[in-house]
XYZ file of C-alpha atoms in Angstrom:
746
model
C 0.000 0.000 0.000
C 1.269 3.432 -0.860
C 2.477 5.251 2.219
C 1.016 8.550 3.362
C 4.511 10.048 3.266
C 4.120 9.955 -0.504
C 1.449 12.664 -0.181
C 3.247 15.494 1.610
C 1.220 18.107 -0.237
C -2.157 16.598 0.711
C -3.593 17.402 4.146
C -5.243 14.626 6.131
C -9.030 14.648 5.830
C -11.769 12.739 7.619
C -14.370 11.437 5.172
C -17.729 9.823 5.901
C -19.244 7.297 3.525
C -22.537 5.429 3.760
C -22.246 1.748 2.861
C -25.278 -0.276 1.778
C -25.512 -4.064 1.884
C -23.612 -4.833 5.096
C -25.323 -7.540 7.128
C -22.899 -8.842 9.750
C -19.538 -8.413 11.452
C -17.764 -10.200 8.591
C -19.062 -7.550 6.173
C -17.552 -4.864 8.421
C -14.144 -6.534 8.195
C -14.370 -6.831 4.392
C -15.259 -3.161 3.925
C -12.512 -2.049 6.307
C -9.947 -4.201 4.509
C -11.018 -2.867 1.098
C -10.819 0.767 2.235
C -7.458 0.299 3.971
C -6.009 -0.934 0.677
C -6.768 2.412 -1.009
C -3.491 4.403 -1.335
C -3.354 7.317 1.096
C -5.751 5.839 3.675
C -4.412 5.976 7.223
C -7.320 4.741 9.333
C -10.766 3.217 8.756
C -13.663 2.600 11.127
C -16.778 0.874 9.776
C -19.977 0.813 11.832
C -22.608 -1.823 11.100
C -25.358 -0.146 13.125
C -25.087 3.177 11.272
C -24.087 1.516 7.969
C -21.266 4.014 7.602
C -17.501 4.200 7.209
C -15.243 6.913 8.611
C -11.948 7.199 6.719
C -8.862 9.268 7.582
C -6.885 9.770 4.372
C -4.626 12.124 2.470
C -7.018 14.471 0.701
C -6.295 14.027 -2.991
C -8.899 15.303 -5.428
C -10.064 11.796 -6.334
C -9.923 10.204 -2.891
C -13.724 10.108 -2.525
C -14.139 8.390 -5.892
C -11.425 5.853 -5.089
C -13.050 5.028 -1.751
C -16.425 4.512 -3.420
C -14.880 2.302 -6.076
C -13.190 0.183 -3.397
C -16.512 -0.286 -1.575
C -18.248 -1.312 -4.794
C -15.436 -3.714 -5.735
C -15.855 -5.376 -2.321
C -19.483 -6.081 -3.193
C -21.256 -3.276 -1.338
C -23.110 -0.141 -2.346
C -21.456 3.248 -1.725
C -24.118 5.861 -1.077
C -24.351 9.583 -0.504
C -22.597 10.594 2.695
C -25.823 11.590 4.411
C -26.231 10.097 7.847
C -28.551 7.210 8.600
C -30.525 9.638 10.736
C -31.245 11.879 7.721
C -32.567 8.923 5.732
C -34.535 7.487 8.629
C -36.332 10.755 9.350
C -38.522 10.418 6.251
C -39.347 6.701 6.669
C -42.563 5.312 8.118
C -42.420 2.634 10.829
C -43.550 0.034 8.239
C -40.981 0.999 5.627
C -39.432 -2.097 4.027
C -42.035 -4.551 5.377
C -43.307 -5.466 1.877
C -40.834 -8.305 1.151
C -41.343 -9.638 4.684
C -45.121 -9.664 4.250
C -44.885 -11.464 0.906
C -42.495 -13.998 2.428
C -44.899 -14.654 5.309
C -47.866 -15.155 2.945
C -45.916 -17.667 0.851
C -44.198 -19.459 3.748
C -47.045 -19.969 6.213
C -48.882 -22.540 3.996
C -45.646 -24.565 3.828
C -45.812 -24.954 7.627
C -49.185 -26.729 7.380
C -47.700 -30.234 7.918
C -45.946 -29.077 11.097
C -49.203 -27.557 12.391
C -51.206 -30.722 11.607
C -48.877 -33.283 13.199
C -49.950 -32.592 16.865
C -53.571 -33.301 15.886
C -52.778 -36.447 13.893
C -53.611 -34.691 10.626
C -51.640 -35.024 7.406
C -51.798 -31.609 5.813
C -48.927 -32.222 3.386
C -49.247 -29.988 0.337
C -48.603 -31.473 -3.119
C -44.925 -31.156 -4.116
C -45.722 -28.935 -7.103
C -47.607 -26.466 -4.849
C -44.738 -26.446 -2.328
C -42.353 -25.627 -5.190
C -44.607 -22.799 -6.440
C -44.735 -21.274 -2.968
C -41.046 -21.715 -2.100
C -39.398 -20.740 -5.405
C -40.333 -16.989 -5.286
C -39.086 -16.763 -1.700
C -35.854 -18.568 -2.530
C -34.916 -16.844 -5.783
C -36.775 -13.514 -5.714
C -36.904 -12.454 -2.068
C -33.663 -14.312 -1.378
C -31.777 -12.880 -4.351
C -30.028 -10.372 -2.040
C -28.375 -13.255 -0.189
C -27.089 -14.803 -3.403
C -25.671 -11.496 -4.636
C -23.952 -10.597 -1.372
C -22.819 -14.175 -0.768
C -21.311 -14.371 -4.262
C -19.363 -11.155 -3.696
C -18.071 -12.512 -0.392
C -17.045 -15.847 -1.909
C -15.327 -14.108 -4.832
C -13.392 -11.970 -2.331
C -12.280 -15.098 -0.479
C -14.267 -14.311 2.681
C -17.588 -15.271 4.196
C -20.541 -13.428 5.696
C -24.083 -13.941 6.902
C -25.459 -13.837 3.366
C -23.169 -16.659 2.237
C -24.308 -18.852 5.139
C -27.998 -18.164 4.414
C -27.532 -18.705 0.666
C -25.678 -22.011 1.158
C -28.039 -23.287 3.852
C -31.327 -22.486 2.113
C -30.026 -23.604 -1.297
C -29.042 -26.940 0.226
C -32.533 -27.375 1.741
C -34.207 -26.326 -1.527
C -31.949 -28.595 -3.613
C -32.431 -31.537 -1.257
C -36.215 -31.142 -1.601
C -35.979 -31.203 -5.403
C -33.760 -34.294 -5.258
C -36.108 -36.153 -2.862
C -39.114 -35.271 -5.028
C -37.318 -36.396 -8.195
C -36.239 -39.661 -6.520
C -39.801 -40.296 -5.328
C -41.184 -39.566 -8.795
C -38.692 -41.769 -10.662
C -37.860 -44.492 -8.111
C -39.391 -47.934 -7.567
C -42.372 -46.471 -5.666
C -43.180 -43.927 -8.365
C -46.884 -43.566 -9.056
C -47.991 -45.125 -5.743
C -48.867 -41.716 -4.253
C -46.207 -41.819 -1.536
C -44.745 -38.342 -1.083
C -41.632 -38.056 1.105
C -41.216 -35.180 3.530
C -39.740 -32.290 1.579
C -37.847 -29.341 3.031
C -39.136 -26.480 0.936
C -40.583 -25.000 4.130
C -37.115 -24.894 5.680
C -35.622 -22.804 2.864
C -38.617 -20.437 2.554
C -39.220 -19.924 6.268
C -35.527 -19.346 7.020
C -35.298 -16.631 4.345
C -38.528 -15.037 5.592
C -37.339 -15.086 9.205
C -33.990 -13.553 8.252
C -35.794 -10.799 6.309
C -38.096 -10.235 9.305
C -35.078 -9.984 11.593
C -33.374 -7.459 9.272
C -36.577 -5.368 9.122
C -36.858 -5.323 12.921
C -33.159 -4.370 13.093
C -33.760 -1.465 10.709
C -36.648 -0.223 12.865
C -34.496 -0.462 15.978
C -31.668 1.415 14.266
C -34.052 4.269 13.464
C -35.084 4.368 17.129
C -31.434 4.371 18.197
C -30.730 7.425 16.019
C -33.777 9.313 17.299
C -31.551 11.629 19.379
C -29.840 12.987 16.261
C -33.142 13.352 14.414
C -34.615 15.249 17.377
C -31.635 17.627 17.345
C -31.859 18.141 13.585
C -35.534 19.011 13.873
C -34.672 21.905 16.202
C -33.633 23.973 13.177
C -36.507 26.125 11.886
C -36.810 26.348 8.112
C -37.188 30.146 7.946
C -36.108 33.236 9.861
C -37.658 36.725 10.155
C -34.995 39.078 8.795
C -35.222 42.652 10.120
C -34.214 45.169 7.443
C -34.701 48.862 6.634
C -38.149 48.087 5.182
C -39.341 45.914 8.040
C -39.419 42.161 8.501
C -39.212 39.583 5.714
C -39.087 35.809 5.857
C -35.937 34.215 4.415
C -34.761 30.572 4.280
C -32.470 29.668 7.164
C -29.684 28.825 4.695
C -29.573 32.509 3.628
C -29.069 33.907 7.147
C -25.616 35.454 7.645
C -23.536 36.504 10.615
C -24.455 40.063 11.607
C -28.072 39.812 10.401
C -30.777 41.041 12.740
C -33.675 38.653 13.220
C -37.009 38.847 14.993
C -37.850 35.918 17.259
C -41.555 35.786 18.010
C -43.190 34.137 21.056
C -43.210 30.348 20.846
C -40.743 30.166 17.939
C -37.374 28.457 17.855
C -34.277 30.657 17.761
C -32.988 30.303 14.158
C -29.239 30.651 14.863
C -26.712 31.425 17.575
C -27.285 35.077 18.397
C -27.147 37.899 20.946
C -30.237 39.705 22.225
C -30.414 43.323 20.991
C -33.946 44.268 22.046
C -36.658 42.708 24.195
C -36.827 40.261 27.050
C -38.127 36.721 27.315
C -37.569 33.314 28.847
C -36.034 30.622 26.658
C -36.421 26.826 26.883
C -33.002 25.224 26.178
C -33.930 21.753 27.469
C -33.358 19.926 24.165
C -29.820 21.312 24.034
C -28.746 21.339 27.665
C -31.209 19.075 29.486
C -32.060 22.046 31.736
C -35.812 21.737 32.455
C -36.391 25.345 33.605
C -36.688 28.319 31.186
C -33.710 30.684 31.212
C -34.404 34.453 31.342
C -32.840 36.474 28.502
C -32.347 40.228 28.127
C -30.247 42.534 25.901
C -26.627 41.385 25.782
C -27.400 37.732 26.606
C -26.388 34.914 24.271
C -28.963 32.681 22.571
C -28.369 29.216 21.147
C -30.003 28.225 17.864
C -32.778 25.657 18.369
C -33.904 26.968 21.779
C -37.623 27.764 22.144
C -38.612 31.375 22.856
C -41.179 32.027 25.578
C -43.776 34.817 25.694
C -41.568 37.769 24.758
C -40.574 39.136 21.368
C -36.857 39.693 20.807
C -34.631 41.252 18.170
C -31.349 39.319 17.973
C -28.059 39.695 16.125
C -26.704 36.516 14.528
C -23.300 35.401 15.877
C -22.810 31.997 14.177
C -24.544 30.008 11.436
C -24.233 26.622 9.747
C -21.427 24.329 10.816
C -20.098 26.893 13.324
C -23.278 27.005 15.387
C -23.563 25.268 18.755
C -26.401 23.031 17.501
C -24.338 21.915 14.483
C -21.378 21.129 16.746
C -23.624 19.163 19.106
C -25.015 17.107 16.211
C -21.495 16.563 14.889
C -20.256 15.365 18.299
C -23.158 12.913 18.681
C -22.708 11.618 15.120
C -18.958 11.229 15.694
C -19.569 9.209 18.840
C -22.125 6.969 17.136
C -19.856 6.424 14.127
C -16.799 5.647 16.269
C -15.777 2.124 17.156
C -15.489 1.250 20.839
C -12.189 -0.438 21.792
C -13.973 -3.685 22.699
C -15.376 -3.865 19.153
C -11.856 -4.375 17.749
C -11.671 -7.753 19.498
C -15.136 -8.677 18.213
C -14.056 -7.864 14.642
C -11.040 -10.151 14.957
C -13.322 -12.989 16.080
C -15.751 -12.295 13.223
C -12.944 -12.487 10.648
C -12.472 -16.203 11.307
C -16.037 -17.007 12.337
C -17.597 -17.831 8.944
C -14.778 -20.133 7.729
C -14.973 -22.005 11.046
C -18.753 -22.397 10.681
C -18.367 -23.727 7.132
C -15.855 -26.256 8.426
C -18.256 -27.298 11.233
C -21.096 -27.712 8.701
C -18.933 -29.951 6.492
C -17.846 -31.936 9.557
C -21.523 -32.332 10.545
C -22.401 -33.610 7.065
C -19.502 -36.072 7.061
C -20.135 -37.191 10.651
C -23.781 -38.076 10.051
C -22.916 -39.910 6.826
C -20.208 -41.912 8.610
C -22.690 -42.672 11.398
C -24.938 -44.357 8.846
C -27.546 -41.646 8.407
C -28.843 -40.987 4.940
C -27.858 -38.006 2.834
C -31.223 -36.414 3.663
C -30.647 -36.402 7.432
C -26.985 -35.392 7.136
C -27.798 -32.514 4.799
C -30.585 -31.104 6.994
C -28.349 -31.076 10.085
C -25.571 -29.341 8.118
C -28.112 -26.775 6.875
C -29.219 -26.092 10.471
C -25.584 -25.408 11.428
C -25.195 -22.914 8.582
C -28.440 -21.112 9.377
C -28.055 -20.686 13.137
C -24.444 -19.473 12.980
C -24.985 -16.109 11.286
C -22.752 -13.508 13.005
C -25.092 -10.519 12.570
C -25.828 -10.266 16.309
C -22.082 -10.215 16.952
C -21.637 -7.207 14.679
C -24.545 -5.272 16.186
C -23.879 -5.937 19.878
C -21.475 -3.047 20.524
C -22.417 -0.259 18.066
C -26.140 -0.366 18.868
C -25.449 -0.043 22.598
C -23.093 2.876 21.897
C -25.756 4.554 19.721
C -28.409 4.143 22.399
C -26.099 5.325 25.198
C -24.904 8.437 23.375
C -28.481 9.269 22.361
C -29.749 9.099 25.938
C -26.762 11.157 27.073
C -27.489 13.869 24.489
C -31.047 14.211 25.758
C -29.666 14.712 29.287
C -27.277 17.441 28.123
C -24.235 15.122 28.145
C -22.311 15.121 24.858
C -20.043 12.121 24.431
C -17.405 12.854 21.816
C -16.058 9.341 21.285
C -16.935 5.764 22.126
C -13.642 5.294 23.984
C -14.663 7.865 26.604
C -18.052 6.183 26.981
C -16.483 2.768 27.461
C -13.747 4.000 29.829
C -15.743 6.329 32.098
C -17.227 3.531 34.205
C -13.701 2.522 35.299
C -12.857 5.963 36.710
C -11.475 5.759 40.243
C -10.424 9.394 40.753
C -12.336 12.518 39.716
C -10.252 15.712 39.615
C -12.056 19.068 39.559
C -10.745 22.460 38.562
C -12.014 24.873 41.236
C -12.888 28.253 39.747
C -15.917 28.117 37.461
C -16.275 24.365 37.852
C -16.860 23.770 41.564
C -17.569 27.457 42.156
C -19.851 29.908 40.395
C -16.843 31.478 38.675
C -18.056 34.953 39.628
C -15.662 36.051 42.390
C -16.285 39.391 44.068
C -13.812 41.789 45.632
C -14.584 41.406 49.333
C -11.804 43.643 50.715
C -9.183 46.147 49.608
C -6.719 46.598 52.500
C -4.208 49.487 52.057
C -0.792 49.077 53.664
C -0.056 51.101 56.772
C 0.260 54.772 55.946
C -2.137 54.724 52.948
C -5.799 55.603 53.209
C -6.792 56.369 49.603
C -8.831 53.240 48.937
C -10.626 54.751 45.934
C -7.332 55.784 44.325
C -5.870 52.307 44.816
C -9.061 50.734 43.453
C -8.892 53.032 40.411
C -5.293 51.903 39.746
C -6.305 48.237 40.103
C -9.263 48.745 37.744
C -6.959 50.365 35.197
C -4.597 47.366 35.260
C -7.491 44.925 34.841
C -9.319 46.902 32.160
C -8.168 44.708 29.273
C -8.486 41.316 30.983
C -11.285 38.736 30.846
C -10.048 36.903 33.954
C -12.779 36.387 36.598
C -10.727 38.297 39.204
C -10.337 41.180 36.754
C -14.104 41.346 36.299
C -14.489 41.410 40.083
C -12.180 44.464 40.353
C -13.975 46.273 37.520
C -17.373 45.509 39.069
C -16.236 46.918 42.430
C -14.889 50.072 40.756
C -18.150 50.563 38.851
C -20.165 50.066 42.045
C -18.186 52.779 43.819
C -18.247 55.084 40.788
C -14.443 55.071 40.493
C -12.957 56.115 37.139
C -9.926 54.116 35.953
C -6.971 56.218 34.716
C -5.358 55.464 31.334
C -3.243 52.310 30.986
C -0.292 51.604 28.689
C 2.270 48.815 28.175
C -0.079 46.288 29.748
C 1.415 42.773 30.044
C -0.377 39.669 31.338
C 1.727 37.178 33.316
C -0.173 33.822 33.223
C -0.602 32.336 36.677
C 1.061 35.359 38.273
C -0.836 38.564 37.492
C -0.668 41.642 35.286
C 1.612 44.684 34.985
C 1.413 47.986 33.137
C 1.880 51.776 33.155
C -0.887 53.669 34.999
C -0.580 57.444 34.438
C 2.952 56.695 33.253
C 3.967 54.898 36.454
C 4.700 51.130 36.645
C 2.176 49.114 38.686
C 1.242 45.438 38.973
C -1.394 43.175 40.478
C 0.457 40.075 41.634
C -0.313 36.705 43.130
C 1.463 35.918 46.384
C 3.775 33.603 44.443
C 4.839 36.453 42.154
C 5.231 38.757 45.168
C 7.752 36.318 46.626
C 9.624 36.168 43.320
C 9.777 39.987 43.222
C 10.854 40.218 46.871
C 7.719 42.126 47.904
C 6.497 40.622 51.182
C 2.943 41.592 52.259
C 1.865 41.659 55.891
C 1.715 37.968 56.857
C -0.900 38.451 59.574
C -3.244 40.300 57.210
C -2.783 37.649 54.496
C -3.471 34.803 56.939
C -6.590 36.539 58.282
C -8.038 36.928 54.784
C -7.095 33.407 53.667
C -8.636 31.711 56.678
C -11.889 33.389 55.612
C -11.565 31.474 52.330
C -10.430 34.448 50.258
C -7.947 34.434 47.408
C -5.408 37.188 48.093
C -3.527 39.285 45.540
C -1.326 42.338 46.051
C -1.305 45.730 44.326
C 2.365 46.572 43.747
C 4.148 49.750 42.804
C 7.279 49.074 40.772
C 10.328 51.280 40.490
C 12.763 51.816 37.651
C 15.067 48.980 38.688
C 12.254 46.429 39.022
C 11.901 46.490 42.802
C 8.313 46.230 44.095
C 6.477 47.634 47.071
C 3.111 46.362 48.301
C 0.504 49.138 48.315
C -2.643 47.139 49.113
C -4.053 43.634 49.495
C -7.019 42.550 47.381
C -9.250 39.772 48.764
C -11.552 37.829 46.412
C -14.227 35.313 47.355
C -16.098 32.903 45.077
C -19.144 30.951 46.258
C -19.457 27.209 45.535
C -22.209 26.133 43.150
C -25.379 25.217 45.051
C -25.251 21.596 43.877
C -21.463 21.135 44.294
C -21.457 19.550 47.770
C -24.276 17.152 46.849
C -22.525 16.174 43.599
C -19.319 15.393 45.487
C -21.257 13.326 48.033
C -22.752 11.350 45.133
C -19.277 10.633 43.752
C -18.022 9.596 47.183
C -21.039 7.283 47.469
C -19.854 5.563 44.287
C -16.523 4.881 46.001
C -14.647 7.504 43.995
C -11.812 9.721 45.187
C -12.463 13.433 44.567
C -9.503 15.794 44.097
C -9.622 19.599 43.764
C -6.944 21.372 41.692
C -6.679 25.118 42.258
C -4.362 28.005 41.589
C -5.385 29.517 44.929
C -3.168 29.548 47.988
C -3.358 26.521 50.249
C -5.466 28.163 53.004
C -8.136 29.446 50.620
C -8.243 26.152 48.747
C -8.535 24.170 51.985
C -11.330 26.447 53.230
C -13.309 25.821 50.007
C -12.594 22.064 50.138
C -13.936 21.913 53.709
C -17.197 23.543 52.568
C -17.534 21.026 49.721
C -16.638 17.888 51.676
C -13.296 17.230 49.952
C -10.573 15.722 52.130
C -7.626 17.994 52.947
C -5.137 15.513 51.494
C -6.992 15.629 48.150
C -6.441 19.364 47.609
C -3.800 20.509 45.106
C -3.262 24.247 45.684
C -1.138 26.957 44.045
C -1.069 25.024 40.762
C -0.231 27.099 37.691
C -2.462 26.512 34.627
C 0.463 24.938 32.761
C 1.033 22.488 35.644
C -2.518 21.082 35.828
C -1.721 18.383 33.259
C 1.259 17.258 35.365
C -1.026 16.973 38.402
C -3.414 14.775 36.397
C -0.469 12.673 35.231
C 0.607 12.148 38.838
C -2.897 10.986 39.768
C -2.840 8.450 36.908
C 0.178 6.643 38.302
C -0.290 3.048 39.488
C -2.940 2.420 36.838
C -5.576 4.696 38.363
C -8.209 5.796 35.809
C -8.687 9.566 36.198
C -11.441 11.901 35.013
C -10.664 15.631 34.869
C -13.514 18.158 35.044
C -12.788 21.699 33.800
C -14.514 24.630 32.152
C -11.971 26.840 30.390
C -9.281 26.943 27.738
C -6.572 26.806 30.405
C -7.977 23.414 31.456
C -7.590 21.909 27.967
C -4.124 20.335 28.548
C -5.341 18.698 31.758
C -8.523 17.474 30.056
C -6.425 15.914 27.293
C -4.011 14.370 29.836
C -6.805 12.611 31.745
C -8.186 9.194 30.804
C -11.606 10.879 30.544
C -11.780 14.650 30.057
C -15.100 16.307 30.946
C -15.661 19.909 29.809
C -18.285 22.052 31.530
C -20.228 24.401 29.262
C -21.509 27.021 31.722
C -24.086 28.772 29.571
C -24.905 26.049 27.109
C -22.481 27.502 24.615
C -19.419 25.618 25.722
C -15.779 26.486 25.576
C -14.480 25.469 22.154
C -10.961 24.565 23.253
C -12.155 22.590 26.267
C -14.832 20.810 24.196
C -12.259 19.747 21.613
C -9.851 18.427 24.276
C -12.512 16.583 26.305
C -14.131 13.248 25.546
C -17.356 14.368 27.278
C -18.979 17.807 27.362
C -21.671 18.764 29.890
C -23.969 21.255 28.172
C -24.962 22.970 31.400
C -22.898 23.783 34.467
C -24.690 21.262 36.699
C -22.151 19.146 38.573
C -24.752 16.401 39.101
C -24.190 15.530 35.429
C -20.703 14.213 36.279
C -22.126 11.304 38.297
C -24.824 10.836 35.638
C -22.191 10.533 32.899
C -20.269 7.913 34.880
C -23.476 6.008 35.654
C -24.567 6.091 32.014
C -21.152 4.776 30.972
C -21.536 1.885 33.398
C -25.027 1.096 32.068
C -23.859 1.251 28.446
C -20.845 -0.992 29.045
C -23.128 -3.423 30.878
C -25.402 -3.520 27.818
C -22.397 -4.115 25.541
C -21.283 -7.033 27.699
C -24.806 -8.469 27.875
C -25.157 -8.206 24.103
C -21.811 -9.862 23.437
C -22.659 -12.624 25.906
C -25.957 -13.373 24.200
C -24.471 -13.105 20.707
C -21.798 -15.656 21.616
C -24.215 -17.741 23.704
C -26.633 -18.220 20.796
C -23.823 -19.638 18.686
C -22.099 -21.544 21.485
C -25.368 -23.322 22.335
C -26.981 -23.398 18.903
C -24.174 -24.766 16.739
C -23.646 -27.958 18.802
C -27.423 -28.520 19.053
C -27.764 -28.169 15.281
C -24.724 -30.383 14.609
C -26.131 -33.166 16.831
C -29.508 -33.047 15.089
C -31.492 -31.373 17.867
C -32.551 -28.303 15.841
C -34.432 -28.171 12.571
C -33.456 -25.485 10.013
C -36.718 -23.614 10.708
C -36.035 -23.432 14.445
C -32.410 -22.507 13.719
C -33.583 -19.680 11.439
C -35.944 -18.384 14.096
C -33.176 -18.493 16.726
C -30.773 -16.661 14.423
C -33.294 -13.892 13.711
C -34.170 -13.716 17.407
C -30.511 -13.271 18.367
C -30.187 -10.066 16.325
C -33.544 -8.690 17.430
C -32.886 -9.447 21.103
C -29.500 -7.692 20.952
C -31.144 -4.614 19.425
C -34.024 -4.654 21.911
C -31.672 -5.042 24.880
C -29.622 -2.037 23.751
C -32.749 0.072 23.262
C -33.716 -0.516 26.898
C -31.062 2.123 27.628
C -33.486 4.737 26.291
C -35.584 4.206 29.438
C -32.653 5.084 31.709
C -33.189 7.908 34.142
C -30.654 9.152 36.709
């Protein structure tokens, strides 16, 4: 295969392709192998439940065409890259039942002898009528199995279709041979009709078609979360222009447009309120059941439902850049991804069909050697082929992942990849960032303490406000809010320089000043009053110092600034819930040790589990230390400075405080909580545990059907009809078990 290094001028692209005709885990392996052989392809993940392939490849101009050609050459149908959810949205619940209904009408009369035996009745149909009923099922309704089975055989592999085609053809052919022998043998013309097996071939095909139809219905239910999100987009928007309002298609709305949002309507796009007030229902996006009040300046998320007020909004993001589009993309990515456990299942499936074919041949030979006739030996071999279809094996994991991620999305929990979903239930330590995650993230300036000899509090506050004027840091907003409350005007600032994790410096009225953390104070040799600092810290405050700098870089403390941030109302309860699950809870904070310990005591976090005075750049190292000795660690954070720590954790969880999310944190995290409710952390871990339990149950039953069924069929204890019913039931039961997740409530 041509190496990617041969394409230095082509960037790597992720491409999605819908694949029609896949029926089992063996099909997944064939499609993956075909796509991996395309030059430039680096990684392939094929999902049976969503009937899709995700390909990472060097982006040449013809890469899409080459991928499609590879899929077709493997015997499958490449389709438009629209998601299964898009296609399913327009389908009725009975879509695709036609062939199943025809198969049932033709097959049920063939079961008449089986129904008559318990009552001592011989309801055997004439052979010619059995042939007329069975032939359309075998060669018309069953043509799909011949086509797909032929492609598999030509490619040197096997799949469910090949097993069904071989098994039913053997039963059909055996029936023709027995009929011909009866018609031409020594008892010809005496009216004796042997038992034929046309019913086995017809009923097996009908049951397999019924199972595939029920699977398709279940798949549409599993993707209902995506369809519900897609339906949040209104088709039109009310554009506000110089001549009044006019309705325009949503696709024509641009950033900067002003739109009218009327009572009861959905917000067309991400926007900011310009005029009006209302309450907005964001429950489909964030899981938050209560309406959120909105007024001028507040952000709105596209898809939310407006309450009783009329608002004029300015569009901030449209299309793929909107929050709703990113949510849909994250859910689709998770449902298209392959969970780690599925890799092992695929390896088993690769050798499964050849092993089954060998067992069927051994069954045929064994019964012949035991003295049974060709009729008995053939029927037992057919039963082995029919019951051993690996479709349940291929569906067990992806359907559970689809159901789990769909339920999570409705609760406001976005799961970015299947690995995070599978791993979260093994978390033993949960590490929280403090500010904005455990706390409200809205600290207030509780005290400004001038040093001895200074009494101009307003002047010092004005200098502090000037230094913080260009910063978005929560402590900066607290200083500015205090200055505004007192009516203090900030003097002009120049040469402002932010010092991450330490503070800020700049020229105020041409003189050098700084606001410094206690750590930076120590580095500069400026020592504040220790008694004052201790008094403020024991009250739970974060303490900074206002410094005046001189020409040679020396610093003198002019005042102490004390900031306090309240914990979120649900924080203590959320931590108790995690402790109840047997989890260790750690708090990582940039605050001084006393302030961090005071907050930890209020939240119920043990003193030894507090990591204080941690610079933003060092959070990832703290997470790495927690992961030692094989401990699985989840990191919960809300801002861009938490992104390295989120990426360093086994499971990164990003908090999206206002439903909009933090882009950098969302990209780094495997899970995003769409509202700042800490109770969702325990819910996410619980949902992971439930989903992994469903995966394990499904895999157990998928293997159990084969482990029990194949020996029973080989030893003559299952007829082909019963084997066909068991095979169809295995797939349907796996789907139904996964869909039970949709009933989960925290």
